[in-house]
Amino acid sequence: MIDKFLKLIKSLVFRIHVLKGVCLILFLVVVFRLYAIQVTYSADYQAYIDRTSTIELQKNVPRGVIYDRNMDVLVDNEAVSTITYQRYSDVSESEMKEIASQLADLIDVDFTKLTSRDLKDLYLEKFEDEAKELYTKEEAKTLEDKELYQLQLSRITDKMLEQLTDHDKETHAIYINMKKGTNLTSNIIKKGATEDEVAIVSEHLEEMPGVNTEVDWDRTYPSVAEWHPIYGRVSTYEQGLPATLSSYYKAHDYQSNDRVGLSQLELYYEPLLRGYKSQYVLTNENETSNYDAIYEGQRGYELVLTIDAELQAAVNQIVKEELINAKKNSSTTQYLREAYIVMTNPNTGEILAMTGNIIEWDEEAKDYKIIDNSLGTFQNSFTVGSVVKGASLLTGFKYGDSWPGKTITDTKMYFKGGLIKGSWKNLGGVDDIAALKFSSNVYFFQQTISMGGSSYSPYMTLNLDLDAFEKYRSTFNEFGLGVNTGIDLPNESTGLIESQRTPGKLLDFAIGQADLYTPMQLVQYASTIATSGKRFAPTLVKEVYLPSNDDVSGKQLVKGFTPNLLNVVELDQTYFNRVHQGFVAALQQSGGTGYSVFAKAKYNPAGKTGTAEEYARDEEGKYIKDANGELIDVNNRTLIAYAPADNPEVAISVVVPQCELPSQSHPISLQIGERAMQAYFDLKKERANIQNNTVETDELTVPADEQVSADDSN
């Protein structure tokens, strides 16, 4: 028997059958194992894979710091302790709710932002039995689930909601935040967590997968100029990406809850300020999460603005004081509401300061309050009056209808049909320089009639070639009036073109009573006059640096902005010289329209004043009428200026809309302009003195290795 068995197992056929059997058994084992993995325990293995996989994550970094031209910090970041939740696809809603409940035991969360709908949903979840009693059996049979749900919501009363505890509400608020964003997105649960909250949450991190403690940031404005509208705003975590630009940002690797610039510089320079997110590898194994940094990230690039923070603060205060003083101490300023000023370097276009303020009566405080409207310097346009006469004169020179030394007699002008035109008074004989000094309207009316193909005679029919509009506007455009200035900010206004094309309106155009211009356009025009025809784009960003904590000498320059010369006004220097002389006379010579305020200025100013006739409007832009139903006449006051006249380094424009009644003038535009100019030169002198004292101190300091004691010197 045994011999037969031994003989059998030695046979080749038997061995082949045994091998087949073994193979079949092994094959069945593999099949059953695969079936168990892919079918029976598929979900468990998938969860295990998810938890033991390696995932690349990104985390936000602080935005770039913004400095003024002297490297004083304008916009910075303040660290804020934050508790976050990293959402994973394999975590169920019940698990998330359990984590939310645990967190609610550890931290205080503001639940006041929960909506009525949020609270009602929470009630339906917490009180299922009571929720079923909110509809009848008949309603349950006839209504669909969505309809029943809406019916339940409508029948939940405020008294029912009182059954929800604060813990319930905190848990729900946390849960809602946990669900924001997509998978693997870091969602903020609480911003501004206390040290105790951070500590206790850190102790329980292993019990709450996905929860972490991090440091977020908030924008701060530590300079003397404080917050300025040109900086713009950054979205909150709750706001995330603006809906209108969401697709664009997501295509550039943004997450839906990322914080981005919403306006002005924060928006315009978003690609530079955002920085580069830090990148981590997250390894999940045995319910333990390990973070390994593969790129530490880089905070946003640092911007250096052209703004002078100290000058900006001084100008802010000047405008505020002048507005309040004018409202409190003058009877002619009852319709005064706002004032604007822009200061630039005319040789580069660098904006040194820009301010716009609105003054309103605060009924509660029983005093005036100031509202910042600095964006109005380039977004709001006004009738500016005689400040444009420099450009008007140069237009006349260009087309040969005026010339250096041309003299006319300034007296009332009478036209057929009863139209009367004139200056603010009969000035008598005036040449081109005197026309600017005394602000003669008649000089420019007669020039315009010549440009229109005629010459003035009393009671003439005013029949002019209206192509003169294009002659004026094309020249004005070369100075920046009526066109984009090129400023590096969004939403700039180009002003408003007068739609009427009549001979009378053509005369008005020459004295600034037709088209509307912004204060930014005016300062570009003033700068172009100051430089004898060089028109530079106004700019706010001077330099871009790599982020670092070094002082300016140790920072690495990424980009330095060179002056952007937009165009050169090709006119003879003799023509510009005549305008310069007229502008100097207007501010420095007795009888000049700005002499009363600028007479004692030591910085050699040149400029042109303006008065524009308007009808009073309220804060909504609606016309105001008197007791008889008549529109109320008011004047805008304007000023352009630069200094020193022989070598300009600063240019300004001032616009104060409806600041006075025609019966009584007010010098507020001159006072703002002169005080701002004085502040500029005072700061310059003060800094020069500090620099000189520093140099003298350095020269007197004896190097340490050369110092000897009193004993050694004997």
XYZ file of C-alpha atoms in Angstrom:
714
model
C 0.000 0.000 0.000
C 2.730 2.346 1.012
C 4.846 1.229 -1.925
C 2.015 1.995 -4.311
C 1.542 5.483 -2.757
C 5.235 6.262 -2.986
C 5.236 5.078 -6.569
C 2.201 7.243 -7.303
C 3.673 10.440 -5.924
C 6.802 9.847 -7.923
C 4.850 9.752 -11.125
C 4.834 12.860 -13.319
C 1.061 12.797 -13.851
C 0.355 12.885 -10.132
C 2.716 15.747 -9.570
C 1.064 17.732 -12.368
C -2.385 17.163 -10.823
C -1.129 18.268 -7.411
C 0.404 21.402 -8.929
C -2.860 22.187 -10.669
C -4.738 21.772 -7.412
C -2.352 24.064 -5.537
C -2.612 26.663 -8.280
C -6.380 26.453 -8.200
C -6.441 26.931 -4.432
C -4.057 29.891 -4.632
C -6.112 31.403 -7.437
C -9.283 31.082 -5.363
C -7.545 32.706 -2.394
C -6.488 35.647 -4.611
C -9.988 35.965 -6.093
C -11.640 35.956 -2.684
C -9.059 38.430 -1.393
C -9.598 40.790 -4.314
C -13.343 40.509 -3.882
C -12.995 41.391 -0.203
C -10.787 44.404 -0.995
C -12.783 45.759 -3.920
C -16.308 44.932 -2.820
C -16.822 43.782 0.743
C -14.370 46.140 2.468
C -13.992 48.688 -0.317
C -15.127 51.687 1.747
C -12.891 50.752 4.677
C -9.813 50.384 2.504
C -10.567 53.607 0.658
C -10.812 55.443 3.966
C -7.537 53.846 5.035
C -5.859 54.929 1.804
C -7.171 58.475 2.277
C -5.884 58.550 5.815
C -2.483 57.169 4.947
C -1.996 59.099 1.736
C 0.379 61.976 1.154
C -1.280 65.249 0.169
C 0.204 68.576 -0.889
C -1.360 71.562 0.889
C -0.993 75.333 0.620
C -1.263 77.924 3.357
C -1.645 81.666 3.037
C 1.166 84.093 3.798
C 0.980 87.734 4.927
C 0.496 90.392 2.256
C 3.283 92.735 1.304
C 4.100 95.756 3.453
C 3.528 99.227 1.954
C 5.905 102.111 2.757
C 5.890 105.815 2.051
C 8.683 107.498 0.070
C 10.787 107.824 3.263
C 10.373 104.131 4.180
C 7.888 104.822 6.958
C 5.370 101.976 7.156
C 1.942 102.883 5.798
C 0.311 99.439 5.647
C 1.504 96.500 7.723
C 0.285 93.112 8.973
C -0.713 92.246 12.518
C -0.499 88.610 13.600
C -3.786 87.110 14.772
C -4.101 83.717 16.497
C -6.488 81.548 14.531
C -8.127 78.148 14.908
C -8.666 76.374 11.593
C -10.144 73.184 10.197
C -8.733 71.247 7.260
C -11.637 69.543 5.504
C -11.236 65.990 4.147
C -13.534 64.126 1.762
C -13.687 60.963 3.863
C -14.933 62.656 7.023
C -18.683 62.251 7.442
C -21.040 65.018 8.486
C -21.701 63.300 11.798
C -17.960 63.206 12.507
C -17.655 66.903 11.609
C -20.535 67.734 13.940
C -18.875 65.793 16.733
C -15.643 67.748 16.191
C -17.647 70.992 16.142
C -19.258 70.067 19.463
C -15.857 69.348 20.991
C -14.550 72.691 19.803
C -17.588 74.484 21.195
C -16.636 73.089 24.618
C -13.144 74.561 24.310
C -13.604 77.985 22.717
C -16.085 80.849 22.628
C -17.567 81.425 19.197
C -19.753 84.320 18.075
C -23.035 82.802 16.922
C -24.907 86.092 16.490
C -24.339 85.960 12.740
C -26.449 82.816 12.450
C -29.444 83.648 10.311
C -33.046 82.809 11.142
C -32.835 80.057 8.523
C -29.701 78.644 10.174
C -31.443 78.503 13.545
C -34.553 76.878 12.114
C -32.460 74.208 10.374
C -30.703 73.588 13.668
C -34.071 73.252 15.450
C -35.271 70.670 12.918
C -32.077 68.694 13.470
C -32.048 68.877 17.270
C -35.766 68.274 17.840
C -36.791 65.681 15.282
C -39.927 64.550 17.123
C -41.193 68.103 17.610
C -40.354 68.828 13.951
C -42.696 66.027 12.821
C -45.544 67.636 14.726
C -45.240 70.761 12.588
C -47.342 69.164 9.856
C -50.380 66.883 9.782
C -50.642 63.347 8.420
C -52.786 64.639 5.570
C -50.123 67.203 4.672
C -47.445 64.519 4.810
C -49.408 62.446 2.295
C -50.129 65.241 -0.175
C -46.955 67.337 -0.045
C -43.513 66.531 -1.397
C -40.449 66.578 0.885
C -39.362 70.069 -0.220
C -42.827 71.446 0.399
C -42.986 69.816 3.825
C -39.603 71.291 4.685
C -40.755 74.798 3.746
C -43.934 74.263 5.747
C -41.910 73.255 8.796
C -39.726 76.338 8.498
C -42.755 78.615 8.285
C -44.247 77.114 11.461
C -41.200 77.371 13.690
C -41.752 80.216 16.144
C -39.270 82.339 18.081
C -40.417 80.610 21.256
C -39.466 77.244 19.779
C -36.015 78.585 18.931
C -35.509 79.553 22.576
C -35.051 75.829 23.293
C -31.698 75.963 21.493
C -28.802 76.377 23.936
C -25.777 78.596 23.391
C -23.708 75.443 23.011
C -26.045 74.260 20.246
C -25.659 77.567 18.446
C -21.877 77.675 18.867
C -21.609 74.124 17.556
C -23.732 74.987 14.529
C -21.721 78.152 13.810
C -18.498 76.129 13.935
C -19.979 73.414 11.711
C -21.034 75.956 9.091
C -17.471 77.335 8.975
C -16.030 73.825 8.751
C -18.053 73.152 5.584
C -16.881 76.259 3.728
C -14.582 75.888 0.756
C -13.535 72.718 -0.987
C -11.791 69.612 0.299
C -8.315 70.219 1.721
C -9.145 73.909 2.137
C -8.106 75.426 5.441
C -11.225 77.044 6.906
C -11.066 79.575 9.716
C -13.171 78.569 12.724
C -12.171 81.431 15.002
C -10.001 84.444 14.300
C -8.572 86.295 17.267
C -8.418 83.315 19.597
C -7.063 84.013 23.086
C -3.837 82.492 24.363
C -5.828 80.211 26.659
C -8.008 79.014 23.779
C -4.984 78.305 21.587
C -3.365 76.377 24.433
C -6.372 74.211 25.260
C -7.155 73.453 21.616
C -3.516 72.492 21.042
C -3.781 70.004 23.882
C -6.734 68.265 22.187
C -5.628 68.313 18.546
C -5.224 64.513 18.365
C -8.883 64.121 19.369
C -10.067 66.462 16.605
C -8.607 65.432 13.214
C -8.268 68.393 10.848
C -8.293 71.052 13.582
C -5.175 73.186 13.891
C -3.919 76.403 15.463
C -2.312 78.902 13.100
C -1.396 82.559 12.787
C -3.406 84.720 10.380
C -3.008 88.462 9.791
C -4.932 91.697 9.630
C -3.957 94.885 7.814
C -2.869 97.775 10.082
C -2.107 101.416 9.281
C 0.548 102.633 11.728
C 1.708 105.858 10.036
C 0.829 109.417 11.037
C -1.313 109.572 7.889
C -3.401 106.626 9.185
C -5.637 104.774 6.724
C -6.045 106.352 3.303
C -8.649 105.295 0.709
C -5.976 104.859 -1.961
C -4.625 101.842 -0.067
C -7.900 100.057 -0.680
C -9.387 97.178 1.284
C -8.733 93.442 1.518
C -11.558 90.909 1.610
C -12.251 89.043 4.805
C -12.082 85.273 5.047
C -15.885 85.210 5.034
C -16.029 87.318 1.861
C -13.283 85.409 0.062
C -13.060 85.977 -3.683
C -15.375 88.619 -5.172
C -18.046 86.947 -7.269
C -17.279 88.999 -10.377
C -13.632 87.881 -10.429
C -13.942 84.425 -8.893
C -13.257 82.516 -12.128
C -10.219 84.655 -12.896
C -8.697 84.160 -9.454
C -9.362 80.411 -9.354
C -7.605 80.094 -12.711
C -4.588 81.672 -10.982
C -4.469 79.160 -8.114
C -6.643 81.003 -5.600
C -9.042 79.212 -3.249
C -12.625 80.425 -2.832
C -11.975 81.708 0.698
C -8.641 83.412 -0.059
C -8.359 87.062 0.920
C -7.672 89.424 -1.968
C -7.470 93.147 -2.643
C -10.894 94.604 -3.321
C -10.058 98.161 -4.333
C -7.378 100.713 -5.211
C -3.709 99.743 -4.592
C -4.606 96.470 -2.846
C -6.504 95.473 -5.996
C -4.275 97.107 -8.632
C -1.121 95.459 -7.250
C -2.748 92.203 -6.052
C -0.278 89.995 -8.005
C 2.619 91.608 -6.128
C 1.065 91.989 -2.697
C -0.427 88.467 -2.417
C 2.896 86.663 -1.974
C 3.558 82.967 -2.563
C 1.737 80.442 -0.417
C 3.707 78.053 1.742
C 3.487 74.437 0.586
C 3.324 71.403 2.868
C 3.142 67.669 2.501
C 0.495 66.264 4.815
C 0.971 62.595 5.693
C -1.983 60.883 7.394
C -1.217 57.524 8.969
C -2.998 55.731 11.782
C -5.108 58.846 12.384
C -1.960 60.888 12.989
C -1.239 63.903 10.798
C 2.318 65.046 10.065
C 3.170 68.279 8.253
C 6.448 68.562 6.366
C 7.267 71.885 4.721
C 8.478 71.692 1.138
C 8.372 75.477 0.579
C 8.150 78.010 3.377
C 6.377 80.525 1.164
C 7.114 84.199 0.792
C 5.057 87.120 1.956
C 4.028 89.668 -0.656
C 6.438 92.070 -2.299
C 6.990 95.384 -0.519
C 5.704 98.510 -2.229
C 7.275 101.921 -1.701
C 4.827 104.687 -2.519
C 5.553 108.205 -3.669
C 3.334 109.496 -0.857
C 5.039 111.456 1.939
C 3.235 110.312 5.097
C 4.109 113.396 7.153
C 3.066 115.739 4.372
C -0.107 113.723 3.813
C -0.989 113.984 7.509
C -0.335 117.733 7.468
C -2.479 118.255 4.369
C -5.284 116.144 5.857
C -5.295 118.402 8.907
C -5.150 121.588 6.833
C -8.177 120.661 4.724
C -10.114 119.563 7.795
C -9.355 122.792 9.678
C -10.164 125.045 6.733
C -13.483 123.321 6.059
C -14.582 123.523 9.691
C -13.408 127.126 10.038
C -15.215 128.151 6.840
C -18.470 126.509 7.935
C -18.384 127.940 11.452
C -17.149 131.456 10.766
C -18.597 132.558 7.443
C -22.124 133.260 6.266
C -21.248 132.718 2.605
C -20.305 129.026 2.955
C -23.718 127.579 3.753
C -23.593 125.252 0.713
C -19.932 124.270 1.147
C -19.629 120.475 1.412
C -16.201 119.337 0.234
C -12.618 120.230 -0.670
C -9.862 118.475 -2.627
C -6.128 118.909 -3.033
C -3.416 116.980 -4.886
C 0.342 117.612 -4.588
C 2.884 116.150 -7.016
C 6.468 116.442 -8.144
C 6.005 118.053 -11.586
C 9.291 116.620 -12.858
C 8.363 112.988 -12.296
C 4.602 112.781 -11.724
C 5.117 111.355 -8.215
C 2.093 112.022 -6.009
C 3.211 113.461 -2.680
C -0.204 113.910 -1.060
C -3.851 113.695 -2.074
C -6.808 114.541 0.096
C -10.534 114.955 -0.333
C -12.841 115.682 2.590
C -16.601 116.058 2.944
C -17.974 118.083 5.850
C -21.366 117.245 7.337
C -23.323 118.253 10.396
C -23.532 115.526 13.037
C -26.887 116.016 14.709
C -26.053 113.630 17.538
C -22.711 115.242 18.383
C -23.986 118.752 17.604
C -20.843 119.482 15.646
C -19.331 119.090 12.202
C -17.772 115.792 11.166
C -15.276 115.095 8.390
C -15.643 112.172 5.978
C -12.679 111.105 3.848
C -13.385 111.254 0.132
C -9.844 111.274 -1.237
C -10.866 109.046 -4.134
C -12.803 112.058 -5.375
C -9.475 113.616 -6.393
C -9.485 111.432 -9.482
C -13.060 110.103 -9.632
C -15.081 113.334 -9.287
C -15.095 116.161 -11.827
C -16.024 119.817 -11.426
C -16.414 123.102 -13.263
C -13.044 124.690 -12.514
C -13.197 128.229 -13.896
C -10.248 130.463 -14.725
C -7.445 128.090 -13.740
C -7.584 126.844 -17.359
C -6.606 130.250 -18.757
C -2.954 129.246 -18.969
C -3.915 126.477 -21.390
C -6.324 128.825 -23.182
C -3.572 131.393 -23.722
C -1.178 128.751 -25.051
C -3.923 127.580 -27.434
C -4.235 131.150 -28.680
C -0.467 131.369 -29.155
C -0.500 128.028 -30.991
C -3.086 129.138 -33.550
C -1.920 132.746 -33.848
C -4.992 134.356 -32.320
C -2.931 135.716 -29.416
C 0.749 136.538 -29.182
C 3.209 137.679 -26.520
C 2.502 141.311 -25.697
C -0.897 141.477 -27.382
C -2.998 144.102 -25.615
C -6.780 144.561 -25.505
C -9.157 146.821 -23.601
C -11.053 144.908 -20.979
C -14.572 146.288 -20.804
C -18.089 144.900 -21.076
C -18.882 143.100 -24.353
C -22.363 143.473 -25.873
C -23.858 141.150 -28.467
C -26.968 141.158 -30.575
C -29.891 139.608 -28.741
C -28.994 141.106 -25.362
C -26.060 138.833 -24.429
C -23.522 140.644 -22.219
C -20.104 139.228 -21.364
C -17.345 140.667 -19.219
C -14.703 140.182 -16.536
C -15.298 140.426 -12.798
C -14.696 144.152 -13.303
C -13.574 146.405 -16.162
C -9.799 146.016 -16.145
C -8.923 148.474 -18.934
C -5.844 147.798 -20.995
C -4.351 144.326 -20.382
C -1.729 142.268 -22.179
C -1.344 138.494 -22.002
C 0.529 138.539 -18.671
C -1.949 140.935 -17.065
C -4.806 138.826 -18.410
C -3.516 135.959 -16.247
C -2.611 138.161 -13.287
C -6.010 139.848 -13.061
C -7.953 136.931 -14.616
C -9.428 138.839 -17.534
C -12.366 137.085 -19.185
C -12.582 139.642 -21.982
C -9.061 138.869 -23.180
C -9.988 135.225 -23.745
C -13.421 136.022 -25.171
C -11.795 138.147 -27.852
C -9.152 135.476 -28.518
C -11.929 132.869 -28.917
C -13.906 135.073 -31.310
C -10.734 135.333 -33.404
C -10.305 131.548 -33.306
C -13.924 131.280 -34.467
C -13.115 133.307 -37.582
C -14.411 136.708 -36.516
C -13.432 139.840 -34.573
C -15.310 141.619 -31.851
C -17.411 144.702 -32.409
C -20.165 145.963 -30.071
C -23.606 144.385 -30.656
C -22.240 141.991 -33.244
C -24.011 138.766 -34.095
C -22.091 135.982 -32.364
C -21.636 133.680 -35.330
C -18.474 131.570 -34.879
C -16.814 128.564 -36.502
C -17.401 125.901 -33.851
C -14.358 123.921 -34.981
C -12.618 126.112 -32.433
C -13.948 123.665 -29.814
C -11.644 120.995 -31.275
C -8.704 123.419 -31.338
C -9.145 124.131 -27.661
C -9.848 120.568 -26.598
C -6.963 119.018 -28.541
C -4.544 121.433 -26.856
C -6.139 120.978 -23.430
C -5.790 117.215 -23.872
C -2.038 117.633 -24.311
C -1.946 119.145 -20.807
C -4.030 116.305 -19.333
C -7.390 118.073 -19.287
C -10.259 115.880 -20.465
C -8.206 112.672 -20.851
C -6.857 109.879 -18.678
C -3.937 111.083 -16.609
C -2.335 107.627 -16.536
C -2.515 107.261 -12.740
C -1.883 103.731 -11.458
C -5.302 103.393 -9.820
C -8.570 101.958 -11.188
C -11.786 103.827 -11.999
C -10.301 107.172 -12.975
C -12.758 109.726 -14.377
C -11.797 111.658 -17.499
C -14.165 114.470 -16.631
C -17.256 115.506 -18.548
C -17.458 117.115 -21.991
C -20.032 119.877 -22.421
C -22.632 118.671 -24.910
C -23.747 122.110 -26.078
C -21.960 123.426 -29.170
C -22.993 127.052 -29.375
C -20.963 130.250 -29.837
C -21.835 131.358 -26.309
C -20.663 128.041 -24.833
C -17.445 128.322 -26.875
C -16.702 131.615 -25.096
C -17.423 129.912 -21.769
C -15.035 127.086 -22.631
C -12.079 129.475 -22.810
C -12.610 130.578 -19.194
C -13.333 127.138 -17.697
C -17.128 127.300 -17.673
C -17.855 124.345 -19.963
C -16.056 120.992 -19.598
C -15.570 119.424 -16.160
C -12.188 118.232 -14.861
C -10.881 116.259 -11.882
C -8.393 117.638 -9.342
C -5.911 115.017 -10.623
C -6.227 116.353 -14.171
C -5.693 119.875 -12.865
C -2.471 118.997 -11.060
C -1.171 117.256 -14.185
C -2.008 120.388 -16.177
C -0.234 122.565 -13.577
C 2.795 120.276 -13.703
C 2.895 120.405 -17.501
C 2.906 124.217 -17.335
C 5.630 124.099 -14.670
C 7.881 121.886 -16.828
C 7.205 123.889 -19.997
C 5.356 121.109 -21.745
C 6.444 117.778 -20.252
C 3.397 115.761 -19.201
C 4.149 112.924 -16.789
C 1.660 110.309 -15.629
C 0.810 110.647 -11.921
C 2.186 107.650 -10.070
C 1.802 106.264 -6.567
C 4.240 103.336 -6.599
C 7.901 104.291 -6.597
C 9.683 100.967 -6.019
C 9.092 97.264 -5.403
C 11.351 95.247 -3.071
C 11.663 91.618 -2.109
C 10.172 91.109 1.357
C 12.695 91.314 4.190
C 13.124 92.725 7.668
C 16.246 94.656 6.663
C 16.398 98.425 6.473
C 16.326 100.015 3.039
C 20.069 99.594 2.500
C 19.718 95.830 2.852
C 16.603 95.361 0.737
C 16.760 93.891 -2.750
C 15.155 96.082 -5.394
C 12.876 94.201 -7.788
C 11.618 97.125 -9.832
C 12.143 100.858 -9.775
C 9.537 102.946 -11.568
C 10.917 105.571 -13.899
C 8.887 108.704 -14.715
C 6.326 107.980 -17.406
C 6.500 110.816 -19.919
C 3.175 110.719 -21.752
C 3.787 113.529 -24.212
C 5.548 116.841 -24.757
C 3.571 119.950 -25.683
C 5.471 121.264 -28.686
C 5.287 125.025 -28.238
C 7.951 127.728 -28.277
C 9.614 128.296 -24.889
C 8.802 131.989 -25.266
C 5.108 131.118 -25.000
C 5.619 129.114 -21.819
C 7.682 131.953 -20.355
C 4.767 134.365 -20.798
C 2.442 131.984 -18.934
C 5.047 131.535 -16.175
C 5.292 135.312 -15.778
C 1.533 135.646 -15.653
C 1.277 132.912 -13.021
C 3.988 134.535 -10.868
C 2.202 137.876 -11.162
C -1.115 136.304 -10.107
C 0.326 135.174 -6.766
C 3.204 137.533 -6.042
C 2.279 140.942 -7.436
C -0.131 143.402 -5.881
C -3.536 143.129 -7.512
C -2.976 139.524 -8.532
C -5.952 137.290 -7.788
C -3.953 135.204 -5.310
C -1.767 137.945 -3.859
C -3.860 138.480 -0.720
C -2.905 135.035 0.610
C 0.432 134.306 -1.109
C 1.990 137.771 -0.644
C 4.304 136.679 2.187
C 5.251 133.281 0.757
C 9.032 132.797 0.729
C 9.099 129.880 -1.704
C 8.560 131.835 -4.961
C 5.128 130.486 -5.950
C 3.432 130.708 -9.337
C -0.150 129.793 -10.099
C -3.623 130.657 -11.253
C -6.860 131.046 -9.342
C -10.294 130.123 -10.593
C -13.929 130.895 -9.893
C -16.659 128.876 -11.566
C -20.372 129.646 -11.496
C -22.656 126.795 -10.469
C -26.066 126.045 -8.985
C -26.167 124.681 -5.448
C -26.727 120.946 -5.060
C -27.330 118.751 -2.025
C -25.374 115.650 -0.979
C -27.350 113.546 -3.463
C -26.503 115.867 -6.340
C -29.998 117.344 -6.598
C -30.441 121.057 -7.233
C -31.442 123.182 -4.242
C -34.096 125.867 -4.718
C -34.854 128.951 -2.656
C -38.227 129.922 -1.187
C -39.349 131.201 -4.592
C -38.495 127.985 -6.341
C -35.427 129.505 -8.005
C -32.075 127.746 -8.361
C -29.405 129.128 -6.041
C -26.191 130.558 -7.533
C -22.912 129.466 -5.916
C -19.242 129.588 -6.886
C -16.604 126.874 -7.027
C -13.139 128.078 -5.999
C -10.049 126.496 -7.548
C -6.283 126.948 -7.597
C -3.310 125.509 -9.441
C 0.214 126.419 -8.373
C 3.842 125.305 -8.380
C 7.045 126.369 -6.639
C 9.719 127.564 -6.787
C 8.665 129.316 -9.971
C 12.195 129.264 -11.433
C 12.839 125.592 -10.596
C 9.549 123.833 -9.747
C 9.683 120.851 -7.390
C 6.089 120.724 -6.198
C 2.782 121.369 -7.969
C -0.718 121.493 -6.498
C -4.353 121.687 -7.475
C -7.152 122.705 -5.122
C -10.876 122.409 -5.829
C -13.523 123.613 -3.367
C -17.005 123.186 -4.914
C -19.878 125.588 -4.120
C -17.850 127.210 -1.366
C -19.402 130.675 -1.552
C -22.327 132.802 -2.623
C -21.623 135.176 -5.538
C -22.254 138.184 -3.291
C -19.381 137.395 -0.928
C -16.153 135.590 -1.770
C -14.210 133.252 0.496
C -10.467 132.520 0.145
C -10.618 128.884 1.300
C -8.982 127.474 -1.859
C -6.100 129.927 -1.530
C -5.702 129.214 2.175
C -5.620 125.458 1.649
C -3.130 125.801 -1.198
C -0.793 128.218 0.571
C -0.764 126.261 3.836
C -0.106 122.999 1.969
C 2.764 124.578 0.045
C 4.198 125.981 3.280
C 3.913 122.564 4.938
C 5.919 121.041 2.078
C 8.769 123.539 2.378
C 8.734 123.460 6.192
C 9.145 119.681 6.126
C 11.920 119.993 3.580
C 13.777 122.484 5.772
C 13.229 120.426 8.924
C 14.615 117.281 7.286
C 17.595 119.164 5.905
C 18.420 120.434 9.401
C 18.170 116.921 10.841
C 20.420 115.613 8.093
C 22.979 118.362 8.672
C 22.992 117.747 12.427
C 23.471 114.032 11.828
C 26.437 114.660 9.521
C 28.027 117.074 12.018
C 27.582 114.543 14.836
C 29.167 111.796 12.745
C 32.142 114.031 11.962
C 32.678 114.838 15.647
C 32.487 111.209 16.771
C 35.926 109.728 17.530
C 36.317 106.101 16.430
C 36.506 103.711 19.375
C 39.995 102.443 18.443
C 41.332 106.010 18.541
C 39.852 106.946 21.922
C 42.289 107.193 24.868
C 41.737 107.681 28.557
C 42.835 110.793 30.442
C 45.669 108.833 32.082
C 46.955 107.510 28.766
C 47.145 110.988 27.264
C 49.599 112.293 29.895
